[in-house]
GROMACS .gro file of C-alpha atoms in nm:
model
  347
    1MET     CA    1   0.000   0.000   0.000
    2SER     CA    2   0.157   0.328  -0.101
    3ALA     CA    3   0.114   0.648   0.093
    4HIS     CA    4  -0.054   0.814  -0.202
    5ALA     CA    5  -0.296   0.533  -0.274
    6LEU     CA    6  -0.550   0.746  -0.096
    7THR     CA    7  -0.561   1.117  -0.108
    8PRO     CA    8  -0.789   1.226   0.173
    9GLY     CA    9  -1.078   1.442   0.074
   10THR     CA   10  -1.291   1.706   0.229
   11PRO     CA   11  -1.635   1.735   0.376
   12GLU     CA   12  -1.810   2.054   0.298
   13THR     CA   13  -1.805   2.329   0.552
   14PRO     CA   14  -2.149   2.386   0.705
   15GLY     CA   15  -2.247   2.748   0.691
   16THR     CA   16  -1.977   2.836   0.441
   17PRO     CA   17  -2.118   3.019   0.141
   18GLU     CA   18  -2.073   2.846  -0.191
   19THR     CA   19  -1.791   2.993  -0.394
   20PRO     CA   20  -1.892   3.107  -0.741
   21GLU     CA   21  -1.733   2.925  -1.031
   22THR     CA   22  -1.406   3.088  -1.123
   23PRO     CA   23  -1.314   3.134  -1.489
   24GLU     CA   24  -1.140   2.857  -1.674
   25THR     CA   25  -0.796   2.905  -1.821
   26PRO     CA   26  -0.818   3.038  -2.178
   27GLU     CA   27  -0.707   2.708  -2.328
   28PRO     CA   28  -0.766   2.423  -2.083
   29PRO     CA   29  -0.573   2.102  -2.154
   30GLU     CA   30  -0.770   1.839  -2.344
   31THR     CA   31  -0.543   1.537  -2.398
   32PRO     CA   32  -0.605   1.257  -2.144
   33VAL     CA   33  -0.291   1.167  -1.949
   34ALA     CA   34  -0.412   0.957  -1.655
   35ASP     CA   35  -0.719   0.849  -1.461
   36PHE     CA   36  -0.707   0.696  -1.115
   37GLY     CA   37  -0.914   0.692  -0.802
   38THR     CA   38  -1.074   0.521  -0.505
   39GLY     CA   39  -1.414   0.525  -0.340
   40PHE     CA   40  -1.302   0.847  -0.176
   41LEU     CA   41  -1.151   1.049  -0.458
   42THR     CA   42  -1.111   1.021  -0.834
   43THR     CA   43  -0.859   1.213  -1.041
   44ARG     CA   44  -0.831   1.281  -1.412
   45ILE     CA   45  -0.523   1.449  -1.560
   46LEU     CA   46  -0.534   1.629  -1.893
   47GLY     CA   47  -0.242   1.787  -2.078
   48ASN     CA   48  -0.185   2.019  -2.373
   49GLY     CA   49   0.190   2.005  -2.421
   50VAL     CA   50   0.240   2.317  -2.209
   51GLY     CA   51   0.076   2.237  -1.879
   52TYR     CA   52  -0.171   2.003  -1.711
   53GLN     CA   53  -0.508   2.018  -1.548
   54TRP     CA   54  -0.590   1.789  -1.256
   55THR     CA   55  -0.963   1.737  -1.206
   56ARG     CA   56  -1.068   1.583  -0.876
   57VAL     CA   57  -1.416   1.455  -0.793
   58PRO     CA   58  -1.541   1.303  -0.465
   59GLY     CA   59  -1.553   0.923  -0.489
   60PRO     CA   60  -1.882   0.730  -0.473
   61ASP     CA   61  -1.831   0.610  -0.113
   62ARG     CA   62  -1.745   0.948   0.030
   63GLU     CA   63  -1.990   1.101   0.276
   64ASP     CA   64  -1.896   1.463   0.227
   65ALA     CA   65  -1.837   1.692  -0.067
   66PHE     CA   66  -1.534   1.916  -0.105
   67THR     CA   67  -1.522   2.232   0.101
   68SER     CA   68  -1.602   2.550  -0.081
   69VAL     CA   69  -1.332   2.814  -0.096
   70PRO     CA   70  -1.444   3.149   0.046
   71GLU     CA   71  -1.338   3.440  -0.170
   72SER     CA   72  -1.161   3.603   0.126
   73VAL     CA   73  -0.948   3.291   0.170
   74ARG     CA   74  -0.877   3.265  -0.202
   75ALA     CA   75  -0.772   3.629  -0.225
   76ALA     CA   76  -0.550   3.610   0.083
   77THR     CA   77  -0.386   3.292  -0.041
   78VAL     CA   78  -0.317   3.435  -0.387
   79ALA     CA   79  -0.170   3.744  -0.221
   80LEU     CA   80   0.093   3.526  -0.054
   81GLY     CA   81   0.258   3.473  -0.392
   82PRO     CA   82   0.494   3.185  -0.466
   83SER     CA   83   0.791   3.129  -0.235
   84GLY     CA   84   0.935   2.813  -0.384
   85VAL     CA   85   0.587   2.662  -0.362
   86ARG     CA   86   0.252   2.817  -0.447
   87VAL     CA   87  -0.079   2.715  -0.294
   88GLU     CA   88  -0.334   2.617  -0.560
   89LEU     CA   89  -0.691   2.610  -0.427
   90GLY     CA   90  -0.837   2.503  -0.762
   91ARG     CA   91  -1.135   2.611  -0.961
   92GLY     CA   92  -1.486   2.477  -0.934
   93GLY     CA   93  -1.733   2.395  -0.661
   94ARG     CA   94  -1.788   2.124  -0.405
   95ALA     CA   95  -1.859   1.849  -0.659
   96GLU     CA   96  -1.550   1.902  -0.873
   97ARG     CA   97  -1.221   2.085  -0.840
   98ARG     CA   98  -0.980   2.169  -1.123
   99TYR     CA   99  -0.614   2.254  -1.069
  100PRO     CA  100  -0.375   2.400  -1.328
  101VAL     CA  101  -0.030   2.251  -1.261
  102PRO     CA  102   0.307   2.214  -1.437
  103LEU     CA  103   0.352   1.836  -1.420
  104PRO     CA  104   0.136   1.520  -1.426
  105TYR     CA  105   0.271   1.362  -1.105
  106THR     CA  106   0.310   1.436  -0.735
  107LEU     CA  107   0.589   1.388  -0.488
  108ALA     CA  108   0.414   1.069  -0.371
  109HIS     CA  109   0.451   0.932  -0.722
  110VAL     CA  110   0.820   1.020  -0.712
  111LEU     CA  111   0.868   0.830  -0.385
  112THR     CA  112   0.688   0.521  -0.509
  113THR     CA  113   0.884   0.513  -0.834
  114LEU     CA  114   1.215   0.593  -0.676
  115PRO     CA  115   1.443   0.405  -0.917
  116GLU     CA  116   1.295   0.593  -1.212
  117ALA     CA  117   1.315   0.937  -1.055
  118PRO     CA  118   1.640   0.973  -0.859
  119ASP     CA  119   1.697   1.339  -0.943
  120ARG     CA  120   1.357   1.456  -0.824
  121TRP     CA  121   1.385   1.231  -0.521
  122ALA     CA  122   1.711   1.397  -0.416
  123ALA     CA  123   1.544   1.738  -0.440
  124MET     CA  124   1.269   1.640  -0.194
  125PRO     CA  125   1.413   1.802   0.122
  126ARG     CA  126   1.444   2.142  -0.043
  127LEU     CA  127   1.094   2.118  -0.190
  128LEU     CA  128   0.942   2.019   0.144
  129HIS     CA  129   1.135   2.294   0.320
  130ASP     CA  130   0.951   2.535   0.092
  131VAL     CA  131   0.622   2.358   0.162
  132GLY     CA  132   0.682   2.405   0.536
  133ALA     CA  133   0.757   2.776   0.485
  134THR     CA  134   0.446   2.820   0.272
  135VAL     CA  135   0.219   2.644   0.521
  136ARG     CA  136   0.355   2.870   0.795
  137ARG     CA  137   0.261   3.176   0.589
  138VAL     CA  138  -0.090   3.039   0.537
  139HIS     CA  139  -0.128   2.977   0.909
  140ASP     CA  140   0.006   3.321   1.000
  141GLU     CA  141  -0.143   3.540   0.726
  142VAL     CA  142  -0.467   3.385   0.596
  143ARG     CA  143  -0.767   3.428   0.820
  144THR     CA  144  -1.021   3.148   0.854
  145GLY     CA  145  -1.310   3.376   0.755
  146PRO     CA  146  -1.631   3.169   0.731
  147VAL     CA  147  -1.441   2.838   0.745
  148VAL     CA  148  -1.554   2.678   1.071
  149ARG     CA  149  -1.541   2.304   1.014
  150ARG     CA  150  -1.289   2.097   1.207
  151PRO     CA  151  -1.026   1.898   1.012
  152SER     CA  152  -1.181   1.628   0.797
  153GLY     CA  153  -0.939   1.346   0.875
  154GLY     CA  154  -1.020   1.367   1.244
  155LEU     CA  155  -1.392   1.369   1.171
  156ARG     CA  156  -1.359   1.052   0.963
  157LEU     CA  157  -1.170   0.874   1.238
  158SER     CA  158  -1.418   0.984   1.503
  159ARG     CA  159  -1.711   0.858   1.294
  160TRP     CA  160  -1.536   0.526   1.235
  161LEU     CA  161  -1.461   0.474   1.604
  162ALA     CA  162  -1.818   0.566   1.698
  163ARG     CA  163  -1.993   0.355   1.434
  164ARG     CA  164  -1.741   0.068   1.429
  165ASP     CA  165  -1.837   0.034   1.065
  166GLY     CA  166  -1.813   0.204   0.729
  167PRO     CA  167  -1.768   0.129   0.361
  168GLY     CA  168  -1.541  -0.145   0.228
  169GLY     CA  169  -1.318  -0.302   0.490
  170ALA     CA  170  -1.378  -0.039   0.761
  171ALA     CA  171  -1.557  -0.280   0.994
  172ARG     CA  172  -1.287  -0.545   0.952
  173LEU     CA  173  -1.020  -0.287   1.030
  174PHE     CA  174  -1.207  -0.183   1.345
  175GLU     CA  175  -1.219  -0.543   1.462
  176ALA     CA  176  -0.850  -0.594   1.387
  177ALA     CA  177  -0.764  -0.267   1.561
  178GLY     CA  178  -0.940  -0.391   1.872
  179HIS     CA  179  -0.708  -0.691   1.884
  180ARG     CA  180  -0.385  -0.519   1.777
  181LEU     CA  181  -0.422  -0.187   1.959
  182GLY     CA  182  -0.631  -0.279   2.259
  183ARG     CA  183  -0.861  -0.063   2.470
  184ARG     CA  184  -0.595   0.159   2.626
  185ARG     CA  185  -0.444   0.269   2.297
  186THR     CA  186  -0.784   0.314   2.133
  187ASP     CA  187  -0.894   0.536   2.420
  188ARG     CA  188  -0.575   0.736   2.379
  189VAL     CA  189  -0.657   0.791   2.011
  190ARG     CA  190  -1.008   0.903   2.106
  191HIS     CA  191  -0.861   1.151   2.352
  192TRP     CA  192  -0.632   1.297   2.084
  193LEU     CA  193  -0.925   1.330   1.847
  194VAL     CA  194  -1.126   1.516   2.109
  195GLU     CA  195  -0.836   1.759   2.142
  196TRP     CA  196  -0.846   1.817   1.765
  197GLU     CA  197  -1.217   1.884   1.769
  198GLN     CA  198  -1.208   2.139   2.051
  199GLU     CA  199  -1.200   2.496   1.927
  200ARG     CA  200  -0.919   2.709   2.062
  201PRO     CA  201  -0.833   3.079   2.034
  202ASP     CA  202  -0.509   3.000   1.850
  203ASP     CA  203  -0.674   2.791   1.578
  204VAL     CA  204  -0.564   2.875   1.223
  205LEU     CA  205  -0.681   2.807   0.869
  206VAL     CA  206  -0.588   2.444   0.808
  207LEU     CA  207  -0.529   2.338   0.448
  208GLY     CA  208  -0.621   1.983   0.540
  209THR     CA  209  -0.430   1.756   0.305
  210VAL     CA  210  -0.076   1.886   0.312
  211GLY     CA  211   0.066   1.555   0.201
  212LEU     CA  212   0.300   1.402  -0.050
  213GLY     CA  213   0.009   1.339  -0.286
  214ALA     CA  214  -0.068   1.709  -0.288
  215VAL     CA  215   0.282   1.837  -0.370
  216ILE     CA  216   0.367   1.868  -0.737
  217PRO     CA  217   0.732   1.933  -0.820
  218ALA     CA  218   0.825   2.181  -1.090
  219ARG     CA  219   1.114   2.247  -1.319
  220PRO     CA  220   1.290   2.576  -1.235
  221PRO     CA  221   1.214   2.860  -1.262
  222GLN     CA  222   0.857   2.747  -1.197
  223ALA     CA  223   0.742   2.703  -0.838
  224GLY     CA  224   0.624   2.372  -0.702
  225VAL     CA  225   0.251   2.346  -0.635
  226LEU     CA  226   0.065   2.252  -0.319
  227LEU     CA  227  -0.287   2.136  -0.405
  228ALA     CA  228  -0.534   2.244  -0.139
  229GLY     CA  229  -0.888   2.370  -0.102
  230GLU     CA  230  -1.079   2.041  -0.076
  231GLU     CA  231  -1.044   2.013   0.301
  232LEU     CA  232  -1.014   2.366   0.435
  233ALA     CA  233  -1.083   2.376   0.806
  234ARG     CA  234  -1.027   2.565   1.127
  235GLY     CA  235  -0.791   2.383   1.358
  236PRO     CA  236  -0.450   2.356   1.524
  237ARG     CA  237  -0.123   2.429   1.345
  238ALA     CA  238  -0.008   2.077   1.428
  239TYR     CA  239  -0.265   1.925   1.195
  240ASP     CA  240  -0.109   2.024   0.862
  241LEU     CA  241   0.244   1.954   0.985
  242GLY     CA  242   0.151   1.620   1.137
  243TRP     CA  243  -0.026   1.515   0.819
  244LEU     CA  244   0.292   1.555   0.616
  245LEU     CA  245   0.528   1.416   0.879
  246GLY     CA  246   0.301   1.115   0.926
  247GLU     CA  247   0.329   1.029   0.558
  248LEU     CA  248   0.708   1.057   0.570
  249ALA     CA  249   0.714   0.841   0.884
  250GLU     CA  250   0.497   0.586   0.706
  251PHE     CA  251   0.747   0.558   0.421
  252ARG     CA  252   1.040   0.546   0.663
  253LEU     CA  253   0.896   0.296   0.912
  254LEU     CA  254   0.690   0.071   0.684
  255HIS     CA  255   0.810   0.089   0.326
  256PHE     CA  256   1.181   0.176   0.350
  257THR     CA  257   1.289  -0.069   0.620
  258GLY     CA  258   1.510  -0.304   0.418
  259PRO     CA  259   1.888  -0.257   0.386
  260GLN     CA  260   1.841  -0.157   0.021
  261HIS     CA  261   1.634   0.139   0.139
  262THR     CA  262   1.871   0.280   0.401
  263GLU     CA  263   1.940   0.587   0.191
  264ALA     CA  264   1.572   0.641   0.115
  265ALA     CA  265   1.478   0.616   0.483
  266ALA     CA  266   1.749   0.868   0.573
  267LEU     CA  267   1.618   1.104   0.309
  268CYS     CA  268   1.266   1.076   0.448
  269ALA     CA  269   1.396   1.171   0.792
  270ALA     CA  270   1.588   1.462   0.639
  271ALA     CA  271   1.276   1.573   0.452
  272ALA     CA  272   1.078   1.572   0.778
  273ARG     CA  273   1.341   1.795   0.940
  274ALA     CA  274   1.324   2.017   0.632
  275VAL     CA  275   0.949   2.064   0.679
  276LEU     CA  276   1.000   2.178   1.039
  277HIS     CA  277   1.291   2.406   0.952
  278GLY     CA  278   1.083   2.562   0.676
  279TYR     CA  279   0.788   2.612   0.908
  280GLY     CA  280   0.997   2.743   1.193
  281PRO     CA  281   1.065   2.515   1.491
  282GLU     CA  282   0.983   2.794   1.737
  283ALA     CA  283   0.618   2.784   1.628
  284VAL     CA  284   0.585   2.408   1.664
  285ASP     CA  285   0.434   2.214   1.953
  286ALA     CA  286   0.645   1.904   1.893
  287GLU     CA  287   0.422   1.675   2.099
  288ALA     CA  288   0.106   1.789   1.921
  289VAL     CA  289   0.272   1.745   1.582
  290ALA     CA  290   0.385   1.393   1.674
  291ARG     CA  291   0.033   1.298   1.783
  292ALA     CA  292  -0.104   1.441   1.458
  293ALA     CA  293   0.149   1.235   1.262
  294VAL     CA  294   0.034   0.916   1.435
  295LEU     CA  295  -0.328   0.999   1.361
  296ARG     CA  296  -0.237   1.061   0.998
  297VAL     CA  297  -0.104   0.702   0.971
  298LEU     CA  298  -0.427   0.574   1.123
  299VAL     CA  299  -0.635   0.788   0.885
  300HIS     CA  300  -0.448   0.636   0.593
  301ALA     CA  301  -0.510   0.282   0.721
  302HIS     CA  302  -0.879   0.362   0.765
  303ASP     CA  303  -0.911   0.526   0.424
  304TYR     CA  304  -0.742   0.240   0.247
  305ALA     CA  305  -0.963  -0.021   0.417
  306ALA     CA  306  -1.279   0.182   0.359
  307TYR     CA  307  -1.226   0.319   0.009
  308VAL     CA  308  -0.988   0.071  -0.157
  309GLY     CA  309  -1.043  -0.256   0.029
  310TRP     CA  310  -0.893  -0.495   0.277
  311THR     CA  311  -0.532  -0.603   0.251
  312GLU     CA  312  -0.332  -0.804   0.502
  313GLN     CA  313  -0.072  -0.526   0.499
  314LEU     CA  314  -0.313  -0.326   0.714
  315LEU     CA  315  -0.214  -0.555   1.001
  316ASP     CA  316   0.142  -0.425   0.963
  317TYR     CA  317  -0.001  -0.075   0.989
  318LEU     CA  318  -0.179  -0.163   1.311
  319ASP     CA  319   0.138  -0.313   1.459
  320LEU     CA  320   0.327   0.004   1.372
  321LEU     CA  321   0.046   0.216   1.514
  322ALA     CA  322   0.061   0.025   1.843
  323GLU     CA  323   0.425   0.131   1.874
  324LEU     CA  324   0.361   0.489   1.765
  325ILE     CA  325   0.067   0.543   1.998
  326ASP     CA  326   0.295   0.438   2.285
  327THR     CA  327   0.582   0.655   2.159
  328PRO     CA  328   0.439   0.922   1.923
  329ALA     CA  329   0.770   1.106   1.907
  330ALA     CA  330   0.891   0.834   1.670
  331ALA     CA  331   0.634   0.951   1.413
  332GLY     CA  332   0.726   1.316   1.448
  333THR     CA  333   1.077   1.438   1.418
  334SER     CA  334   1.318   1.675   1.580
  335ALA     CA  335   1.416   1.993   1.402
  336GLU     CA  336   1.766   1.947   1.538
  337GLY     CA  337   2.035   1.878   1.283
  338PRO     CA  338   2.051   1.966   0.913
  339TYR     CA  339   1.729   1.945   0.718
  340GLU     CA  340   1.893   1.799   0.412
  341PRO     CA  341   2.148   1.520   0.369
  342THR     CA  342   2.391   1.728   0.172
  343ASP     CA  343   2.570   1.442   0.002
  344LEU     CA  344   2.249   1.292  -0.127
  345GLU     CA  345   2.096   1.615  -0.242
  346LYS     CA  346   2.412   1.710  -0.428
  347ALA     CA  347   2.441   1.367  -0.589
   0.00000   0.00000   0.00000
């Protein structure tokens, strides 16, 4: 199971006014490049030889539509300008979102096709450093406006734990989690979710899916792109950071564990440090980020079971989660040390 097999989606934001359709690009791409999806999210990529358009639609098993993008949020985000990475909120409404981007693949694709993409792989720490810096600017400078919903990933987990059921293999995962995690760890997860759902004065605009499947590299001088807008929410800073660090931890602790992947695992750890350096370690609650990273791994396990189907590899996820719930710091990372493995990045 790859970390980008599921790209979490977004429930709509109750009370948020619908955003009017924004104009299309003058010449939208028309040549089909790729189609892929799950019960949660489907994606079509079109190209025209110059650029690409990603069109995302909620999958058939998804309970909630995309969030709308308030005009105040869109304007404030555009005003940030690119700083290595630009935030792309997409065009369209809650049933479809279209994103103009420079390339037909994400950083998650790069990680899962490592042998074919060594150059872009080596550039990952720098790119994620810029993602961290950009997310910090969003948190500091873009007001939540009418966005009031809590982060979607937490809502999905809370619903799953309450219902003990869901689409696809959700019920089977719940049963397996009961055996592998036990009552104490499950209660701890519930407690963390309650913390996420409580409104606090220092809540910020959360982009929601700041993950490897949302980061599109670019060839200089173009900026990389961070796809967002489907899961806008109001929540803690730790959410966006933990989402990304959880995905990197998943690669490092589950997929890059063999001796042939030592270099890849080290680069994932360096990329995680790069995210925190880019964001600014002084603004980070390290414990909250680590808990968010653990929850991100659990969200991915849930989403795969529910929207793709059961696989025995999910048991490996639960075993890893048992360790991470006991020691969440292992899923986060320290900002100490260099954020990039210089030798690898220069290779």
